[in-house]
mmCIF file of C-alpha atoms in Angstrom:
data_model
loop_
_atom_site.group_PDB
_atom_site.id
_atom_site.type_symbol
_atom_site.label_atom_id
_atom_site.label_comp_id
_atom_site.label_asym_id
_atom_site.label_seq_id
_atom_site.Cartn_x
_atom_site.Cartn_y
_atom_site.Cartn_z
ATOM 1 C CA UNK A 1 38.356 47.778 39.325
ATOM 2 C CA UNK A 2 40.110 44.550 37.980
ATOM 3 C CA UNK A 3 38.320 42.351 35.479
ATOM 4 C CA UNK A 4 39.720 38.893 36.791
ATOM 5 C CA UNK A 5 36.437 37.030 34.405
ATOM 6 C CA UNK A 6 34.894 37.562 30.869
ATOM 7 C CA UNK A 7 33.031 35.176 28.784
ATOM 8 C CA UNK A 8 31.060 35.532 25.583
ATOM 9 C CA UNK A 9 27.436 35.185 26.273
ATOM 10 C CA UNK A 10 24.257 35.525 24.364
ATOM 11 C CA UNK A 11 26.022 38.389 21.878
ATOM 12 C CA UNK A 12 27.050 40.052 25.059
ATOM 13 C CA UNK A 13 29.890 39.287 27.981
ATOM 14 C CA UNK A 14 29.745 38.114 31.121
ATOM 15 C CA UNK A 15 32.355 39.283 33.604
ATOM 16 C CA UNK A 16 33.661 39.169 36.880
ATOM 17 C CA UNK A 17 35.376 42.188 38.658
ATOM 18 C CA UNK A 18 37.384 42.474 41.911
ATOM 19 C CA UNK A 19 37.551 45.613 43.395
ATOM 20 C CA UNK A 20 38.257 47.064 47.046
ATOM 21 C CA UNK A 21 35.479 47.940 48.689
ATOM 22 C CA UNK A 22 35.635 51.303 51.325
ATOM 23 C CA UNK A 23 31.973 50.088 52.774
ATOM 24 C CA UNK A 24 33.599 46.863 53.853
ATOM 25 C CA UNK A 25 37.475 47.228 54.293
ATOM 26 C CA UNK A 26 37.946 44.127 52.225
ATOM 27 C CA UNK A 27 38.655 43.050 48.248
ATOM 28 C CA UNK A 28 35.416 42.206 46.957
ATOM 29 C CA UNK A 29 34.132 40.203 43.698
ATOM 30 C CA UNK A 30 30.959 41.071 41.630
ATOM 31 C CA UNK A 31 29.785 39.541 38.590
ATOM 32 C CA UNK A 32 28.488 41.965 35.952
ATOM 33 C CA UNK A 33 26.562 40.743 32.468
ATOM 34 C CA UNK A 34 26.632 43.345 29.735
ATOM 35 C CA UNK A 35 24.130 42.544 27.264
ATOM 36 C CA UNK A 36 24.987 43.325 23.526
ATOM 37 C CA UNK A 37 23.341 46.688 23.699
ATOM 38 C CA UNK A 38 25.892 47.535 26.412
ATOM 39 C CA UNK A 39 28.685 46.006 24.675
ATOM 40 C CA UNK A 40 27.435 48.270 21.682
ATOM 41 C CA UNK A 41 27.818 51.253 23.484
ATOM 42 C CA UNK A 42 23.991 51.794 24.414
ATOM 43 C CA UNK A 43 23.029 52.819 27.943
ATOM 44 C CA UNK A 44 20.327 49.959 29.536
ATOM 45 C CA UNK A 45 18.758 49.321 32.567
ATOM 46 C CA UNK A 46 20.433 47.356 35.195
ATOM 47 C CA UNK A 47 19.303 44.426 37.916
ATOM 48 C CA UNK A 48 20.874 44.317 41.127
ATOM 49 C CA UNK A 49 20.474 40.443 42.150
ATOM 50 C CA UNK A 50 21.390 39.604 45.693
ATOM 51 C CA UNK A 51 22.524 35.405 46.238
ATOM 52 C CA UNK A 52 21.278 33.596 49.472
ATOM 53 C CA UNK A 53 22.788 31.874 52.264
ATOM 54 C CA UNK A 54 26.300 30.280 51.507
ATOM 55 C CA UNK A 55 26.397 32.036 47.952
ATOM 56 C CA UNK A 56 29.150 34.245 46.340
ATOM 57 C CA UNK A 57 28.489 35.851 43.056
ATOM 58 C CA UNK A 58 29.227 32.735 40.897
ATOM 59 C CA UNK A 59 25.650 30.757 42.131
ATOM 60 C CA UNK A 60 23.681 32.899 39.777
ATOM 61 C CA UNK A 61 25.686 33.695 37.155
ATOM 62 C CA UNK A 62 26.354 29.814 36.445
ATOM 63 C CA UNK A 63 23.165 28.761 37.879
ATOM 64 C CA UNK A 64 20.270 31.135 36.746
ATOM 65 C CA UNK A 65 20.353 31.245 32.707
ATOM 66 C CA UNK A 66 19.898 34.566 33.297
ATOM 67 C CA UNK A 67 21.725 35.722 30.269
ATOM 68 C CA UNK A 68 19.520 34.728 27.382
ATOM 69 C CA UNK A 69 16.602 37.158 28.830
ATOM 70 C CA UNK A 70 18.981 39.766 29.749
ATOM 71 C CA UNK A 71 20.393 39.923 26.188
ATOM 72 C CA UNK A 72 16.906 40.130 24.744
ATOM 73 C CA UNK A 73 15.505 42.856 26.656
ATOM 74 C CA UNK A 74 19.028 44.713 27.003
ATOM 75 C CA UNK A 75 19.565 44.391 30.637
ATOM 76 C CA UNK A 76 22.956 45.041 32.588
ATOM 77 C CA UNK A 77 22.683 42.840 35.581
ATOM 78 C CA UNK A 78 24.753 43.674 38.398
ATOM 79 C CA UNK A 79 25.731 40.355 41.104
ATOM 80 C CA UNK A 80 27.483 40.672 44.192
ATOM 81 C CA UNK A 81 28.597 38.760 47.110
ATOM 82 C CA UNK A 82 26.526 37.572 49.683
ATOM 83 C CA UNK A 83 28.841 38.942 52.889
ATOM 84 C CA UNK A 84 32.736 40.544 53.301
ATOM 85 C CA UNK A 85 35.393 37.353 52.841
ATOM 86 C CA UNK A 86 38.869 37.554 53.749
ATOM 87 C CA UNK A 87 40.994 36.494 56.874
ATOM 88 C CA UNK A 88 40.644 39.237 58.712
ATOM 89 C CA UNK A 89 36.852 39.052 58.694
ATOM 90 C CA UNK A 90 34.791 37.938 61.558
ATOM 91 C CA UNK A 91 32.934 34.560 61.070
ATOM 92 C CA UNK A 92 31.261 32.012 62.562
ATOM 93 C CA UNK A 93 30.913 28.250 62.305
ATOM 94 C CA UNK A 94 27.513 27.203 60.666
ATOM 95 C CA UNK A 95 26.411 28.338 57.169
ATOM 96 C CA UNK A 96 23.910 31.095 58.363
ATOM 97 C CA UNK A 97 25.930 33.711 59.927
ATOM 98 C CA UNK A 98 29.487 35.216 59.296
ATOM 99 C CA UNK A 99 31.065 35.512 55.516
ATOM 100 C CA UNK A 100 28.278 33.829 53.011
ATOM 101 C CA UNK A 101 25.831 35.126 55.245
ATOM 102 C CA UNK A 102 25.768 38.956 55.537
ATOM 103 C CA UNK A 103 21.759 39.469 55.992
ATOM 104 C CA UNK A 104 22.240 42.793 53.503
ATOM 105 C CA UNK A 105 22.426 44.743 56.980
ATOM 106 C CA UNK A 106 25.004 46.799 58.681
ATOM 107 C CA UNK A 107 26.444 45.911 61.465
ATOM 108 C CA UNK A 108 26.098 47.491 64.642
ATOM 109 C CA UNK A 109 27.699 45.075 66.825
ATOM 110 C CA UNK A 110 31.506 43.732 67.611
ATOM 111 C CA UNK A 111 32.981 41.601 65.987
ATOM 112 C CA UNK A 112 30.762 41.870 62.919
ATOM 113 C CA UNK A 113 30.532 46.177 62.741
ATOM 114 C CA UNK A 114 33.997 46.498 60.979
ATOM 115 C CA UNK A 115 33.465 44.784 57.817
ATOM 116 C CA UNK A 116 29.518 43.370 58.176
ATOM 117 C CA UNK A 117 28.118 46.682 56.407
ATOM 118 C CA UNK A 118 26.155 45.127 53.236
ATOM 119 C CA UNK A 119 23.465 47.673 53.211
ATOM 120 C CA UNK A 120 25.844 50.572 52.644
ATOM 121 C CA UNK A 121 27.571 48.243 49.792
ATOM 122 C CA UNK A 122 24.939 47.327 48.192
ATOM 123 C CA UNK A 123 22.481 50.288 48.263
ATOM 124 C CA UNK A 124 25.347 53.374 47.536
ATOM 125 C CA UNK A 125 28.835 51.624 46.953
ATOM 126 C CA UNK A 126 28.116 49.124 44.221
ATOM 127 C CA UNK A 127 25.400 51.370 42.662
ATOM 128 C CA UNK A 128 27.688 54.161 42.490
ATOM 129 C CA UNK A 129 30.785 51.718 41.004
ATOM 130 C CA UNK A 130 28.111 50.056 38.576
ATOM 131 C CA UNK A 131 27.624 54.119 37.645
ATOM 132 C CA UNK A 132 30.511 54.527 36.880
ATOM 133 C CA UNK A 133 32.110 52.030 34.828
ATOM 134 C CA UNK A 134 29.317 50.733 32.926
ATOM 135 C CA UNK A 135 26.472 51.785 30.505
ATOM 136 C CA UNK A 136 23.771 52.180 32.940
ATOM 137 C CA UNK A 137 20.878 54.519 32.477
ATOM 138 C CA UNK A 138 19.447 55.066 35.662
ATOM 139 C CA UNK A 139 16.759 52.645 35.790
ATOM 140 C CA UNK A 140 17.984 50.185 38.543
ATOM 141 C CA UNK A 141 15.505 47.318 39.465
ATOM 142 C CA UNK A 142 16.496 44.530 42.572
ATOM 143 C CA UNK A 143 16.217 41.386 42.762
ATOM 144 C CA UNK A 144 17.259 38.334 45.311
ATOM 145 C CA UNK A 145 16.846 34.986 46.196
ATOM 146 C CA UNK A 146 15.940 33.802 50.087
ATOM 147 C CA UNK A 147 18.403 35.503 52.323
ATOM 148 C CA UNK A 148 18.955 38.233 49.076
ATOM 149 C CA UNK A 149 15.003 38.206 48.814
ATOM 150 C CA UNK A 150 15.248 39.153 51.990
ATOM 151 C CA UNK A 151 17.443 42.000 51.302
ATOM 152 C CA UNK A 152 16.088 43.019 47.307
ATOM 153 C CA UNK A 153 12.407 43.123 49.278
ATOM 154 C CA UNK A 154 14.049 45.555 52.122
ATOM 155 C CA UNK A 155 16.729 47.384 50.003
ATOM 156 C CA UNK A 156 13.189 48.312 47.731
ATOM 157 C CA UNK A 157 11.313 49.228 50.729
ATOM 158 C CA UNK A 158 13.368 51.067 52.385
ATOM 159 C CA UNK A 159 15.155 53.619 50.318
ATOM 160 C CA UNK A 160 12.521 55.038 47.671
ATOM 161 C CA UNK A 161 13.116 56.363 44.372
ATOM 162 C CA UNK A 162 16.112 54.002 44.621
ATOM 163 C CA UNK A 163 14.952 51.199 42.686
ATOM 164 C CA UNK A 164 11.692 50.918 40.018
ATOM 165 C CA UNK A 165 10.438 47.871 41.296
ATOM 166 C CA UNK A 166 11.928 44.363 43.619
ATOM 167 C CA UNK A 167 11.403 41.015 43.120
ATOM 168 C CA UNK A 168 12.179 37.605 45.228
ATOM 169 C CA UNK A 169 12.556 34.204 44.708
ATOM 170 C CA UNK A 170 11.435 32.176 48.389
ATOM 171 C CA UNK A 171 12.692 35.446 50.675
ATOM 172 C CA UNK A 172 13.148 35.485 53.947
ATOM 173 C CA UNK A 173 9.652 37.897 54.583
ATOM 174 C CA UNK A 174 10.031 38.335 58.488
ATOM 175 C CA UNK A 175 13.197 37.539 59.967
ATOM 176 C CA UNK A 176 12.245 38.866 62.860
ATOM 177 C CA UNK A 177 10.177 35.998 63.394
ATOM 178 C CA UNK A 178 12.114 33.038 62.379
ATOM 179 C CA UNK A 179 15.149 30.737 63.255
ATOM 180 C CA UNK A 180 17.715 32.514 60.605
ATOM 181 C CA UNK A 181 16.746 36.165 61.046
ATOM 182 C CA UNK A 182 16.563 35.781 64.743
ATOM 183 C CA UNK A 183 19.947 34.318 64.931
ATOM 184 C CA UNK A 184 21.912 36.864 62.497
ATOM 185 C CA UNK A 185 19.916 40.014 63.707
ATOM 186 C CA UNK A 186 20.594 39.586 67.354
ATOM 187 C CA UNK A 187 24.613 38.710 66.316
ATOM 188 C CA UNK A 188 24.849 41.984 63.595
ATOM 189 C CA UNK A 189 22.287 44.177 65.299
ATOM 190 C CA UNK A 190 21.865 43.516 68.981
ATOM 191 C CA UNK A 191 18.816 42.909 70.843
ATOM 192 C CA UNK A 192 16.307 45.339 70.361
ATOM 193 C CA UNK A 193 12.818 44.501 68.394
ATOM 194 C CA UNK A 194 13.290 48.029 67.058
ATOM 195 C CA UNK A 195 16.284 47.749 64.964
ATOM 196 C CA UNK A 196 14.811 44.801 63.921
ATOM 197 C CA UNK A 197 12.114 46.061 62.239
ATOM 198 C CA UNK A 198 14.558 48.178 59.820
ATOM 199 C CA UNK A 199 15.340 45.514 58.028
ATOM 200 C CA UNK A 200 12.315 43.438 57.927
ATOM 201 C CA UNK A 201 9.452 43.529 55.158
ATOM 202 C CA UNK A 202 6.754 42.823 56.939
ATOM 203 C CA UNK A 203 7.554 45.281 59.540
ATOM 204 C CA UNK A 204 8.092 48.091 56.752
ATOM 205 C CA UNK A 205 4.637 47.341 54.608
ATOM 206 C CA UNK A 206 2.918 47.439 57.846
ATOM 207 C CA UNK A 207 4.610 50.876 58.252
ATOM 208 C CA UNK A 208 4.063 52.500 54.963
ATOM 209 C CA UNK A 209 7.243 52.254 53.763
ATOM 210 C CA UNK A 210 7.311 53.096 49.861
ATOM 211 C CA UNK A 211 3.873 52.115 49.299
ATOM 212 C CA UNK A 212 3.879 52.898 45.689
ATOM 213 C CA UNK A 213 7.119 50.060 44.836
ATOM 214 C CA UNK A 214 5.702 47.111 42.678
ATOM 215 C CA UNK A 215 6.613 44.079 44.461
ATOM 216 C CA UNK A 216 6.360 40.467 42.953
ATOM 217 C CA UNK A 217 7.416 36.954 45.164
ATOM 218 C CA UNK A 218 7.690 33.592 44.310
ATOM 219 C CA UNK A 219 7.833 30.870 46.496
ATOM 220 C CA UNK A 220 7.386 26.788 45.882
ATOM 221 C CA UNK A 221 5.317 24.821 47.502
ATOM 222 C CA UNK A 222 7.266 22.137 47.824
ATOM 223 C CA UNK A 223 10.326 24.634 49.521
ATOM 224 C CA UNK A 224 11.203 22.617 52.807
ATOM 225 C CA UNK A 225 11.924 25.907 54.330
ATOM 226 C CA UNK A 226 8.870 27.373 53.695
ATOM 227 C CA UNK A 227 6.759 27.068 56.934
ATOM 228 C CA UNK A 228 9.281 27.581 59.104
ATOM 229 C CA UNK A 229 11.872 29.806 57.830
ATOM 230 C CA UNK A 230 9.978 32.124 55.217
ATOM 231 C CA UNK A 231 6.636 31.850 56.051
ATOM 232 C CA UNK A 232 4.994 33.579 53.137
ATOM 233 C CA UNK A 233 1.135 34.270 54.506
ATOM 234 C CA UNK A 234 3.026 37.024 56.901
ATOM 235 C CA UNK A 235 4.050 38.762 54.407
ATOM 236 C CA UNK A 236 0.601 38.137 52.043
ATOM 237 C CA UNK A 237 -0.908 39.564 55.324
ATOM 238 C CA UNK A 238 1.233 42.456 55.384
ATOM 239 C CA UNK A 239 0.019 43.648 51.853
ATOM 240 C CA UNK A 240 -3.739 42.807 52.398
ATOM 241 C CA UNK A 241 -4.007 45.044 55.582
ATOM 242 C CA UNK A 242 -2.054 47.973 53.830
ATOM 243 C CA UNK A 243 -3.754 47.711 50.880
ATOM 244 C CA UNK A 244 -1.297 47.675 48.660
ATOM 245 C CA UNK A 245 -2.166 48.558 44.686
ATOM 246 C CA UNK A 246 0.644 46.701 42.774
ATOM 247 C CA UNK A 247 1.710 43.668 44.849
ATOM 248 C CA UNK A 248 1.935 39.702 44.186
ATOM 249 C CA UNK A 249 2.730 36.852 45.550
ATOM 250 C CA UNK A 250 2.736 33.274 43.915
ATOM 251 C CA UNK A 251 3.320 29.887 45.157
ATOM 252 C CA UNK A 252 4.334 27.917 42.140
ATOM 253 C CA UNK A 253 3.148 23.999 42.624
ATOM 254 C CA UNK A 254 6.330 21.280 43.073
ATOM 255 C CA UNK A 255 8.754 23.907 42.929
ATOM 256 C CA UNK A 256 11.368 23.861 45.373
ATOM 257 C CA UNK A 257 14.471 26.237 47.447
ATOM 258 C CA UNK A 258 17.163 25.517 44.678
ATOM 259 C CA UNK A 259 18.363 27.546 41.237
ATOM 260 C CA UNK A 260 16.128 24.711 39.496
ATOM 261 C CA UNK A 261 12.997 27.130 40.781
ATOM 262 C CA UNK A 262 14.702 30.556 40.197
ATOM 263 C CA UNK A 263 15.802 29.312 36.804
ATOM 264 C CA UNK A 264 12.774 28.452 35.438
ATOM 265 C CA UNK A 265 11.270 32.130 36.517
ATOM 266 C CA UNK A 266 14.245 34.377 35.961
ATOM 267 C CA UNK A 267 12.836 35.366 32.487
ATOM 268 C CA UNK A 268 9.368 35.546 33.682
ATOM 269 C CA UNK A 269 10.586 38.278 36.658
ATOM 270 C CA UNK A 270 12.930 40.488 34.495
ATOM 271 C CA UNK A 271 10.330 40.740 31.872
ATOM 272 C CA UNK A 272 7.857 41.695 34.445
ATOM 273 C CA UNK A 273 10.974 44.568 35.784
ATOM 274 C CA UNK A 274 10.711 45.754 32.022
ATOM 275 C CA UNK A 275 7.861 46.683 32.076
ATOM 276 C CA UNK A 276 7.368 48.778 35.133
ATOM 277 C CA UNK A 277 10.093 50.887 33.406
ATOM 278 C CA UNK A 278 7.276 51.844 30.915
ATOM 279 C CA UNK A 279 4.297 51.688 33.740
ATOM 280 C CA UNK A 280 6.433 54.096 35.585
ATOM 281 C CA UNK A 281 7.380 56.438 33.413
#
């Protein structure tokens, strides 16, 4: 790994690292804040935040004023890219499929299997690199906004034990059912409903999957994507028929889709990922 970024923040450092990446075949950049307790030598929990649609790992680092709450509660929080970038990756024209727009899946289909493999990056690379060249004590919570709600919610859901709890800011609940999920799922993953429903949330509550993973979603109600692209009473349904203990979902009045909304409830979600640690353990 290459630090190419640090800053002084909040008694700690934020930093950006390039580093190649064997999951995708290309050079990859992730942002990484080490609280002071890190920077002190003391192993902390870490946050694995995934960016939405046309974001690389700058949005939230600049964006969120996530720092300040990170430092406080001695959080590591770990930011990657939203796709694989580089000339020799596939892409498309439009900001909702190709680089900027991985979906958090892998890739089953040409010309997006070579390098389109975010799920195996995310979930076992950059855990694994985080590991191993940082302070981390094995508490790992996730955390996304929209197209990374989509994959924090279905990262969580799908791999348990993996993570303590998962969060979202507006996520994409069922993108089996709407206009962006529809579009990138049939280009990374073909045509068949079942494959699908791997990397959809309200597909995997209504299957059991991890039932026991706190979950907590915030959406605006003033989002312009809400009705059509995330569609939150799916997924509200989703919990009520499984019956889920230690779910939540809150629409926040006049909030909207942009890092003015996530800023304003970063705090509020990573204290709420503190304290599962302790309700957990």
């Amino acid at each position: 790994m290459e630090r190419v970024e640090v800053h002084a923040s909040f008694g700690g450092r934020q930093e950006v690292w390039r580093h190649e990446s064997a999951s995708l075949g290309t050079i990859q950049q992730v942002g990484v804040y080490l609280p002071p307790q890190a920077v002190q030598g003391e192993k902390c929990p870490a946050l694995l935040w995934l960016s939405g649609l046309t974001c690389n790992e700058q949005n939230f680092i600049t964006k969120a004023g996530a720092q300040a709450i990170a430092a406080e509660l001695g959080w590591i929080l770990i930011v990657p890219d939203t796709s694989p970038r580089g000339e020799q990756v596939a892409d498309a024209e439009g900001y909702d499929l190709g680089q900027g727009a991985g979906f958090y899946v892998n890739a089953t289909q040409e010309p997006w299997a070579a390098h389109y493999r975010m799920d195996d990056y995310v979930n076992i690379e950059l855990r694994e690199l985080a590991a191993a060249n940082f302070p981390v004590n094995g508490h790992w919570a996730i955390s996304g906004h929209s197209m990374g709600g989509h994959g924090a919610l279905t990262s969580a859901l799908r791999n348990p034990g993996l993570y303590t709890s998962a969060s979202a800011f507006s996520p994409i609940v069922a993108p089996s059912q709407v206009p962006w999920g529809q579009k990138a799922f049939t280009a990374y993953l073909g045509d068949e409903p079942a494959v699908w429903a791997e990397y959809d949330s309200v597909e995997l509550i209504t299957s059991g999957s991890n039932p026991e993973l706190p979950l907590l979603c915030d959406f605006g109600d003033a989002d312009d994507f809400l009705e059509v692209q995330l569609q939150p009473q799916r997924l509200q349904e989703a919990l009520d028929r499984s019956g889920r203990r230690n779910a939540r979902i809150r629409l926040q009045p006049g909030y909207d889709h942009s890092y003015y909304f996530v800023s304003t409830f970063f705090a509020d979600h990573l204290k709420w990922h503190h304290a599962q640690i302790g309700a957990g353990s």
